[in-house]
PDB file of C-alpha atoms in Angstrom:
ATOM      1  CA  MET A 107      13.131  -5.691  13.481  1.00  0.00           C
ATOM      2  CA  SER A 108      15.055  -6.708  10.572  1.00  0.00           C
ATOM      3  CA  GLN A 109      14.476  -4.791   7.420  1.00  0.00           C
ATOM      4  CA  ILE A 110      14.302  -4.869   3.700  1.00  0.00           C
ATOM      5  CA  ALA A 111      15.905  -2.502   1.119  1.00  0.00           C
ATOM      6  CA  ILE A 112      13.723  -1.932  -2.074  1.00  0.00           C
ATOM      7  CA  ASN A 113      15.189  -0.481  -5.209  1.00  0.00           C
ATOM      8  CA  THR A 114      12.190   2.279  -6.300  1.00  0.00           C
ATOM      9  CA  SER A 115      11.796   2.863 -10.260  1.00  0.00           C
ATOM     10  CA  GLN A 116      13.831   6.295  -9.237  1.00  0.00           C
ATOM     11  CA  ASN A 117      17.045   3.749  -8.897  1.00  0.00           C
ATOM     12  CA  VAL A 118      17.272   4.365  -4.808  1.00  0.00           C
ATOM     13  CA  ASN A 119      17.546   1.967  -2.158  1.00  0.00           C
ATOM     14  CA  ILE A 120      14.969   2.618   0.766  1.00  0.00           C
ATOM     15  CA  ASN A 121      15.323   0.665   3.871  1.00  0.00           C
ATOM     16  CA  PHE A 122      11.577  -0.741   5.388  1.00  0.00           C
ATOM     17  CA  ASN A 123      10.837  -2.682   8.396  1.00  0.00           C
ATOM     18  CA  ILE A 124       9.568  -6.123   7.652  1.00  0.00           C
ATOM     19  CA  ALA A 125       6.190  -6.766   9.063  1.00  0.00           C
ATOM     20  CA  SER A 126       6.728  -9.277  12.266  1.00  0.00           C
ATOM     21  CA  VAL A 127       4.890 -12.720  12.214  1.00  0.00           C
ATOM     22  CA  GLY A 128       2.891 -11.968  15.118  1.00  0.00           C
ATOM     23  CA  ASP A 129       1.710  -8.487  13.558  1.00  0.00           C
ATOM     24  CA  ARG A 130       0.425 -10.734  10.469  1.00  0.00           C
ATOM     25  CA  ILE A 131      -1.483 -13.203  12.506  1.00  0.00           C
ATOM     26  CA  VAL A 132      -3.019 -10.390  14.527  1.00  0.00           C
ATOM     27  CA  ALA A 133      -3.871  -8.662  11.209  1.00  0.00           C
ATOM     28  CA  PHE A 134      -5.240 -12.117   9.961  1.00  0.00           C
ATOM     29  CA  ILE A 135      -7.384 -12.704  12.956  1.00  0.00           C
ATOM     30  CA  ILE A 136      -8.945  -9.294  12.628  1.00  0.00           C
ATOM     31  CA  ASP A 137     -10.000  -9.645   8.955  1.00  0.00           C
ATOM     32  CA  LEU A 138     -11.031 -13.233  10.022  1.00  0.00           C
ATOM     33  CA  MET A 139     -13.562 -11.917  12.889  1.00  0.00           C
ATOM     34  CA  ILE A 140     -14.719  -9.086  10.449  1.00  0.00           C
ATOM     35  CA  LYS A 141     -15.430 -12.198   7.405  1.00  0.00           C
ATOM     36  CA  ILE A 142     -17.317 -14.302  10.361  1.00  0.00           C
ATOM     37  CA  ALA A 143     -19.323 -11.392  11.404  1.00  0.00           C
ATOM     38  CA  TYR A 144     -20.273 -10.667   7.702  1.00  0.00           C
ATOM     39  CA  GLY A 145     -21.226 -14.177   7.489  1.00  0.00           C
ATOM     40  CA  ILE A 146     -23.460 -14.324  10.305  1.00  0.00           C
ATOM     41  CA  ALA A 147     -25.212 -11.302   9.604  1.00  0.00           C
ATOM     42  CA  VAL A 148     -25.804 -12.405   5.942  1.00  0.00           C
ATOM     43  CA  LEU A 149     -27.103 -15.588   6.625  1.00  0.00           C
ATOM     44  CA  TYR A 150     -29.165 -14.333   9.825  1.00  0.00           C
ATOM     45  CA  THR A 151     -30.870 -11.743   7.276  1.00  0.00           C
ATOM     46  CA  PHE A 152     -31.540 -14.535   4.706  1.00  0.00           C
ATOM     47  CA  PHE A 153     -32.927 -17.276   6.879  1.00  0.00           C
ATOM     48  CA  ASN A 154     -34.373 -15.100   9.691  1.00  0.00           C
ATOM     49  CA  ILE A 155     -35.173 -11.508   8.912  1.00  0.00           C
ATOM     50  CA  LEU A 156     -36.267 -12.209   4.873  1.00  0.00           C
ATOM     51  CA  ASP A 157     -37.156 -16.143   5.925  1.00  0.00           C
ATOM     52  CA  LEU A 158     -35.888 -17.108   2.265  1.00  0.00           C
ATOM     53  CA  GLY A 159     -34.836 -20.456   3.945  1.00  0.00           C
ATOM     54  CA  TYR A 160     -38.122 -22.067   2.017  1.00  0.00           C
ATOM     55  CA  LEU A 161     -36.229 -21.706  -1.293  1.00  0.00           C
ATOM     56  CA  PHE A 162     -34.087 -24.433  -0.864  1.00  0.00           C
ATOM     57  CA  SER A 163     -37.065 -26.940  -0.866  1.00  0.00           C
ATOM     58  CA  GLY A 164     -36.985 -29.526  -3.771  1.00  0.00           C
ATOM     59  CA  MET A 165     -33.159 -28.305  -4.654  1.00  0.00           C
ATOM     60  CA  ASP A 166     -30.312 -30.403  -5.320  1.00  0.00           C
ATOM     61  CA  GLN A 167     -27.061 -30.249  -2.993  1.00  0.00           C
ATOM     62  CA  TRP A 168     -25.279 -28.487  -5.867  1.00  0.00           C
ATOM     63  CA  SER A 169     -27.974 -25.445  -6.254  1.00  0.00           C
ATOM     64  CA  ILE A 170     -27.888 -25.222  -2.520  1.00  0.00           C
ATOM     65  CA  MET A 171     -24.271 -24.768  -2.450  1.00  0.00           C
ATOM     66  CA  ALA A 172     -24.482 -22.484  -5.388  1.00  0.00           C
ATOM     67  CA  ILE A 173     -26.441 -19.883  -3.531  1.00  0.00           C
ATOM     68  CA  TYR A 174     -24.512 -20.142  -0.368  1.00  0.00           C
ATOM     69  CA  ILE A 175     -21.353 -19.157  -2.338  1.00  0.00           C
ATOM     70  CA  ILE A 176     -23.421 -16.050  -4.358  1.00  0.00           C
ATOM     71  CA  LEU A 177     -24.105 -14.907  -0.278  1.00  0.00           C
ATOM     72  CA  LEU A 178     -20.972 -15.522   1.081  1.00  0.00           C
ATOM     73  CA  PHE A 179     -18.793 -14.502  -2.013  1.00  0.00           C
ATOM     74  CA  PRO A 180     -17.572 -11.693  -0.409  1.00  0.00           C
ATOM     75  CA  ILE A 181     -15.664 -12.970   2.105  1.00  0.00           C
ATOM     76  CA  PHE A 182     -13.592 -15.547  -0.513  1.00  0.00           C
ATOM     77  CA  VAL A 183     -12.833 -12.439  -2.389  1.00  0.00           C
ATOM     78  CA  TYR A 184     -12.085 -10.164   0.640  1.00  0.00           C
ATOM     79  CA  PRO A 185      -8.191 -10.023   0.549  1.00  0.00           C
ATOM     80  CA  VAL A 186      -7.831  -9.224  -2.981  1.00  0.00           C
ATOM     81  CA  VAL A 187     -10.290  -6.775  -3.577  1.00  0.00           C
ATOM     82  CA  LEU A 188      -9.327  -4.699  -0.510  1.00  0.00           C
ATOM     83  CA  GLU A 189      -5.916  -4.915  -0.685  1.00  0.00           C
ATOM     84  CA  SER A 190      -6.545  -3.894  -4.510  1.00  0.00           C
ATOM     85  CA  LEU A 191      -8.660  -0.848  -3.240  1.00  0.00           C
ATOM     86  CA  MET A 192      -6.677   0.179   0.228  1.00  0.00           C
ATOM     87  CA  GLU A 193      -3.055  -0.093  -1.455  1.00  0.00           C
ATOM     88  CA  GLY A 194      -2.250  -3.134   0.054  1.00  0.00           C
ATOM     89  CA  GLN A 195      -3.848  -3.036   3.029  1.00  0.00           C
ATOM     90  CA  THR A 196      -6.916  -4.580   4.674  1.00  0.00           C
ATOM     91  CA  PRO A 197      -8.974  -3.478   7.407  1.00  0.00           C
ATOM     92  CA  GLY A 198      -6.475  -5.989   9.772  1.00  0.00           C
ATOM     93  CA  LYS A 199      -3.406  -4.612   8.038  1.00  0.00           C
ATOM     94  CA  LYS A 200      -4.398  -1.230   8.288  1.00  0.00           C
ATOM     95  CA  VAL A 201      -5.329  -1.856  12.482  1.00  0.00           C
ATOM     96  CA  MET A 202      -1.923  -3.321  12.709  1.00  0.00           C
ATOM     97  CA  LYS A 203      -0.430  -0.809  10.496  1.00  0.00           C
ATOM     98  CA  ILE A 204       1.485  -3.248   7.919  1.00  0.00           C
ATOM     99  CA  ARG A 205       1.008  -3.066   4.006  1.00  0.00           C
ATOM    100  CA  VAL A 206       1.696  -4.928   0.848  1.00  0.00           C
ATOM    101  CA  VAL A 207       4.661  -3.735  -1.263  1.00  0.00           C
ATOM    102  CA  LYS A 208       6.460  -5.135  -4.391  1.00  0.00           C
ATOM    103  CA  ILE A 209      10.222  -5.686  -3.696  1.00  0.00           C
ATOM    104  CA  ASP A 210      11.254  -4.380  -6.641  1.00  0.00           C
ATOM    105  CA  GLY A 211      10.059  -0.826  -6.050  1.00  0.00           C
ATOM    106  CA  TYR A 212       7.016  -0.770  -8.135  1.00  0.00           C
ATOM    107  CA  GLN A 213       3.679   0.208  -6.892  1.00  0.00           C
ATOM    108  CA  ALA A 214       1.749  -3.437  -6.367  1.00  0.00           C
ATOM    109  CA  GLY A 215      -0.914  -3.698  -8.797  1.00  0.00           C
ATOM    110  CA  PHE A 216      -4.097  -5.957  -8.995  1.00  0.00           C
ATOM    111  CA  GLY A 217      -2.305  -9.112 -10.648  1.00  0.00           C
ATOM    112  CA  ASP A 218       0.110  -9.651  -7.627  1.00  0.00           C
ATOM    113  CA  TYR A 219      -2.759  -9.179  -5.029  1.00  0.00           C
ATOM    114  CA  LEU A 220      -4.540 -11.726  -7.088  1.00  0.00           C
ATOM    115  CA  ILE A 221      -1.428 -13.944  -7.128  1.00  0.00           C
ATOM    116  CA  ARG A 222      -0.983 -13.877  -3.352  1.00  0.00           C
ATOM    117  CA  TRP A 223      -4.769 -14.378  -2.896  1.00  0.00           C
ATOM    118  CA  VAL A 224      -4.590 -17.545  -5.103  1.00  0.00           C
ATOM    119  CA  PHE A 225      -1.634 -18.952  -2.756  1.00  0.00           C
ATOM    120  CA  ARG A 226      -3.508 -18.414  -0.023  1.00  0.00           C
ATOM    121  CA  ILE A 227      -5.271 -21.882  -0.710  1.00  0.00           C
ATOM    122  CA  ILE A 228      -1.550 -23.507  -0.095  1.00  0.00           C
ATOM    123  CA  ASP A 229      -0.613 -21.225   2.475  1.00  0.00           C
ATOM    124  CA  THR A 230      -3.742 -21.934   4.815  1.00  0.00           C
ATOM    125  CA  SER A 231      -3.301 -25.481   4.475  1.00  0.00           C
ATOM    126  CA  PHE A 232      -3.025 -27.613   7.895  1.00  0.00           C
ATOM    127  CA  ALA A 233      -4.345 -24.430   9.768  1.00  0.00           C
ATOM    128  CA  GLY A 234      -2.027 -22.007   8.381  1.00  0.00           C
ATOM    129  CA  VAL A 235       0.932 -24.060   9.351  1.00  0.00           C
ATOM    130  CA  VAL A 236       2.188 -23.892   5.613  1.00  0.00           C
ATOM    131  CA  ALA A 237       2.462 -19.890   5.474  1.00  0.00           C
ATOM    132  CA  LEU A 238       3.890 -19.813   9.228  1.00  0.00           C
ATOM    133  CA  VAL A 239       6.836 -22.094   8.422  1.00  0.00           C
ATOM    134  CA  SER A 240       7.149 -19.957   5.209  1.00  0.00           C
ATOM    135  CA  MET A 241       7.262 -16.789   6.882  1.00  0.00           C
ATOM    136  CA  ILE A 242       9.654 -17.955   9.466  1.00  0.00           C
ATOM    137  CA  VAL A 243      12.227 -19.608   7.461  1.00  0.00           C
ATOM    138  CA  SER A 244      12.325 -17.009   4.347  1.00  0.00           C
ATOM    139  CA  LYS A 245      14.511 -14.000   4.414  1.00  0.00           C
ATOM    140  CA  ASN A 246      11.813 -11.312   4.397  1.00  0.00           C
ATOM    141  CA  ASN A 247       8.862 -12.781   6.462  1.00  0.00           C
ATOM    142  CA  GLN A 248       7.415 -13.720   2.825  1.00  0.00           C
ATOM    143  CA  ARG A 249       4.916 -16.608   2.905  1.00  0.00           C
ATOM    144  CA  LEU A 250       4.181 -18.833  -0.705  1.00  0.00           C
ATOM    145  CA  GLY A 251       2.046 -16.017  -1.756  1.00  0.00           C
ATOM    146  CA  ASP A 252       4.590 -12.834  -1.270  1.00  0.00           C
ATOM    147  CA  ILE A 253       7.498 -15.056  -3.046  1.00  0.00           C
ATOM    148  CA  ALA A 254       5.466 -16.123  -6.024  1.00  0.00           C
ATOM    149  CA  SER A 255       4.248 -12.505  -6.317  1.00  0.00           C
ATOM    150  CA  GLY A 256       7.436 -10.817  -5.401  1.00  0.00           C
ATOM    151  CA  THR A 257       5.812  -9.325  -2.498  1.00  0.00           C
ATOM    152  CA  ALA A 258       6.523  -8.293   1.158  1.00  0.00           C
ATOM    153  CA  VAL A 259       4.641  -7.132   4.329  1.00  0.00           C
ATOM    154  CA  ILE A 260       5.981  -3.978   5.806  1.00  0.00           C
ATOM    155  CA  SER A 261       5.833  -2.482   9.128  1.00  0.00           C
ATOM    156  CA  LEU A 262       4.291   1.473   8.909  1.00  0.00           C
ATOM    157  CA  LYS A 263       4.816   1.734  12.670  1.00  0.00           C
ATOM    158  CA  ASN A 264       8.110   3.763  12.439  1.00  0.00           C
ATOM    159  CA  LYS A 265       7.764   7.316  14.736  1.00  0.00           C
ATOM    160  CA  ILE A 266       7.294   9.868  12.083  1.00  0.00           C
ATOM    161  CA  ASP A 267       6.759  13.641  12.029  1.00  0.00           C
ATOM    162  CA  ILE A 268       5.629  15.677   9.031  1.00  0.00           C
ATOM    163  CA  SER A 269       9.433  15.630   7.688  1.00  0.00           C
ATOM    164  CA  HIS A 270       8.994  12.028   6.955  1.00  0.00           C
ATOM    165  CA  THR A 271       5.550  12.430   5.096  1.00  0.00           C
ATOM    166  CA  ILE A 272       4.664  13.829   1.748  1.00  0.00           C
ATOM    167  CA  LEU A 273       2.841  16.729   3.771  1.00  0.00           C
ATOM    168  CA  GLU A 274       4.415  20.124   3.863  1.00  0.00           C
ATOM    169  CA  ASN A 275       3.661  23.217   5.776  1.00  0.00           C
ATOM    170  CA  ILE A 276       2.129  25.924   3.018  1.00  0.00           C
ATOM    171  CA  LYS A 277       1.007  29.064   3.615  1.00  0.00           C
ATOM    172  CA  GLU A 278      -2.810  30.094   2.690  1.00  0.00           C
ATOM    173  CA  ASP A 279      -1.500  32.698   0.098  1.00  0.00           C
ATOM    174  CA  TYR A 280       1.400  30.330  -1.525  1.00  0.00           C
ATOM    175  CA  ILE A 281       1.306  30.911  -5.110  1.00  0.00           C
ATOM    176  CA  PRO A 282       2.564  27.748  -7.020  1.00  0.00           C
ATOM    177  CA  THR A 283       5.123  27.810  -9.457  1.00  0.00           C
ATOM    178  CA  PHE A 284       5.192  24.239 -11.581  1.00  0.00           C
ATOM    179  CA  PRO A 285       1.341  23.134 -12.206  1.00  0.00           C
ATOM    180  CA  GLN A 286       3.155  19.765 -14.111  1.00  0.00           C
ATOM    181  CA  VAL A 287       3.852  18.604 -10.689  1.00  0.00           C
ATOM    182  CA  ILE A 288       0.504  16.857 -10.758  1.00  0.00           C
ATOM    183  CA  ALA A 289       1.997  14.362 -12.892  1.00  0.00           C
ATOM    184  CA  LEU A 290       3.708  12.594  -9.731  1.00  0.00           C
ATOM    185  CA  SER A 291       1.982  10.221  -7.432  1.00  0.00           C
ATOM    186  CA  ASP A 292       2.251  10.233  -4.131  1.00  0.00           C
ATOM    187  CA  ASN A 293       4.819   7.378  -4.084  1.00  0.00           C
ATOM    188  CA  ASP A 294       7.028   9.500  -6.461  1.00  0.00           C
ATOM    189  CA  MET A 295       6.357  12.441  -3.778  1.00  0.00           C
ATOM    190  CA  ARG A 296       7.441  10.467  -0.732  1.00  0.00           C
ATOM    191  CA  ILE A 297      10.792   9.036  -2.376  1.00  0.00           C
ATOM    192  CA  ILE A 298      11.330  12.597  -3.712  1.00  0.00           C
ATOM    193  CA  LYS A 299      11.272  14.322  -0.253  1.00  0.00           C
ATOM    194  CA  ASP A 300      12.982  11.190   1.570  1.00  0.00           C
ATOM    195  CA  ASN A 301      15.752  11.214  -0.231  1.00  0.00           C
ATOM    196  CA  TYR A 302      15.955  14.677  -0.524  1.00  0.00           C
ATOM    197  CA  LEU A 303      16.300  15.163   3.238  1.00  0.00           C
ATOM    198  CA  LYS A 304      18.716  12.417   3.641  1.00  0.00           C
ATOM    199  CA  ALA A 305      21.112  14.246   0.911  1.00  0.00           C
ATOM    200  CA  LEU A 306      20.313  17.718   2.836  1.00  0.00           C
ATOM    201  CA  ARG A 307      21.442  16.233   6.459  1.00  0.00           C
ATOM    202  CA  VAL A 308      25.086  15.059   4.897  1.00  0.00           C
ATOM    203  CA  ASP A 309      25.147  17.742   2.695  1.00  0.00           C
ATOM    204  CA  ASP A 310      25.234  15.431  -0.595  1.00  0.00           C
ATOM    205  CA  ARG A 311      25.328  17.793  -3.342  1.00  0.00           C
ATOM    206  CA  GLN A 312      25.391  15.331  -5.866  1.00  0.00           C
ATOM    207  CA  ILE A 313      22.460  13.431  -4.808  1.00  0.00           C
ATOM    208  CA  ILE A 314      20.486  16.576  -4.719  1.00  0.00           C
ATOM    209  CA  ASN A 315      21.647  17.679  -8.319  1.00  0.00           C
ATOM    210  CA  LYS A 316      21.013  14.150  -9.534  1.00  0.00           C
ATOM    211  CA  LEU A 317      17.246  14.163  -8.159  1.00  0.00           C
ATOM    212  CA  SER A 318      16.950  17.636  -9.489  1.00  0.00           C
ATOM    213  CA  ASP A 319      17.988  16.664 -13.037  1.00  0.00           C
ATOM    214  CA  LYS A 320      15.501  13.428 -12.481  1.00  0.00           C
ATOM    215  CA  ILE A 321      12.588  15.787 -11.532  1.00  0.00           C
ATOM    216  CA  LYS A 322      13.161  17.899 -14.616  1.00  0.00           C
ATOM    217  CA  SER A 323      13.391  15.355 -17.047  1.00  0.00           C
ATOM    218  CA  ILE A 324      10.205  13.553 -16.028  1.00  0.00           C
ATOM    219  CA  LEU A 325       8.149  16.762 -15.781  1.00  0.00           C
ATOM    220  CA  LYS A 326      10.192  18.299 -18.848  1.00  0.00           C
ATOM    221  CA  LEU A 327      11.157  21.362 -17.242  1.00  0.00           C
ATOM    222  CA  GLU A 328      13.331  23.899 -17.859  1.00  0.00           C
ATOM    223  CA  VAL A 329      14.467  26.133 -14.940  1.00  0.00           C
ATOM    224  CA  ASP A 330      17.005  28.956 -15.093  1.00  0.00           C
ATOM    225  CA  PRO A 331      19.626  28.060 -12.531  1.00  0.00           C
ATOM    226  CA  THR A 332      20.345  32.021 -12.071  1.00  0.00           C
ATOM    227  CA  LYS A 333      16.914  31.876 -10.609  1.00  0.00           C
ATOM    228  CA  MET A 334      16.353  29.011  -8.620  1.00  0.00           C
ATOM    229  CA  THR A 335      19.089  26.415  -6.754  1.00  0.00           C
ATOM    230  CA  GLU A 336      18.794  23.061  -7.404  1.00  0.00           C
ATOM    231  CA  ARG A 337      17.452  22.771  -3.670  1.00  0.00           C
ATOM    232  CA  GLN A 338      15.280  25.753  -4.178  1.00  0.00           C
ATOM    233  CA  PHE A 339      13.780  23.837  -7.237  1.00  0.00           C
ATOM    234  CA  ILE A 340      13.268  20.580  -5.001  1.00  0.00           C
ATOM    235  CA  GLY A 341      11.572  22.448  -2.051  1.00  0.00           C
ATOM    236  CA  VAL A 342       9.492  24.289  -4.668  1.00  0.00           C
ATOM    237  CA  ILE A 343       8.294  20.861  -6.318  1.00  0.00           C
ATOM    238  CA  ILE A 344       7.593  19.411  -3.099  1.00  0.00           C
ATOM    239  CA  LYS A 345       5.240  22.833  -1.596  1.00  0.00           C
ATOM    240  CA  ASP A 346       3.746  22.872  -4.931  1.00  0.00           C
ATOM    241  CA  TYR A 347       2.634  19.015  -5.259  1.00  0.00           C
ATOM    242  CA  ASN A 348       1.118  20.033  -1.994  1.00  0.00           C
ATOM    243  CA  TYR A 349      -0.673  22.780  -3.219  1.00  0.00           C
ATOM    244  CA  TYR A 350      -2.054  21.206  -6.275  1.00  0.00           C
ATOM    245  CA  THR A 351      -3.045  17.565  -4.460  1.00  0.00           C
ATOM    246  CA  GLY A 352      -4.692  19.599  -1.046  1.00  0.00           C
ATOM    247  CA  LYS A 353      -2.044  17.640   0.962  1.00  0.00           C
ATOM    248  CA  ASP A 354      -1.367  20.447   3.409  1.00  0.00           C
ATOM    249  CA  ASN A 355      -1.839  20.783   6.991  1.00  0.00           C
TER     250      ASN A 355
END
């Protein structure tokens, strides 16, 4: 499985597995089935349960088309809305454990998802052949919408345990030290913990010191080195974040 190196906002490279073309196709099919089911349910309710078909009597073609667009509007905006709400995922992507991310390391936003959605019109041309060819020939399995928005779709199927997540075991009577950690995001904490654990494994003191300095700079903290080592400090930061955000086991 090919990988992509994403440079985070903390100037740290992290490797992610690129979602396969097969996974993306299956995710697309799952989302398509959901949209079809929604369309059938709405139209059945409109014509059979509510019996509102008589409203079309005397209407011109454009008015009828407008009503259909209103009824089926959620289908059209399904990808951009759900990717925005689900942080780069749709139900199909969630089932297949894949996600849209920014290649430059920043959090993808509504504008990025909107660009992907606009280019979907081109990508789905000729029964999706355009998107398929683009994903096959591009370096990171990107369709045109991904290339235009600077995004890629990564796989989340890696076998992980608690040490690979932002989760941390903390005791019920744990007393936090730095309430300032609430200024961090889940993504910040994931980057901190990933790089801290990697540095610990190879005893890279330089990375640990840089990571500690970066955290102190972001949170504007002053820590007495005689009372807490850099390693202890980062460990406390991780536990405090779990404490304040309720992300514990």
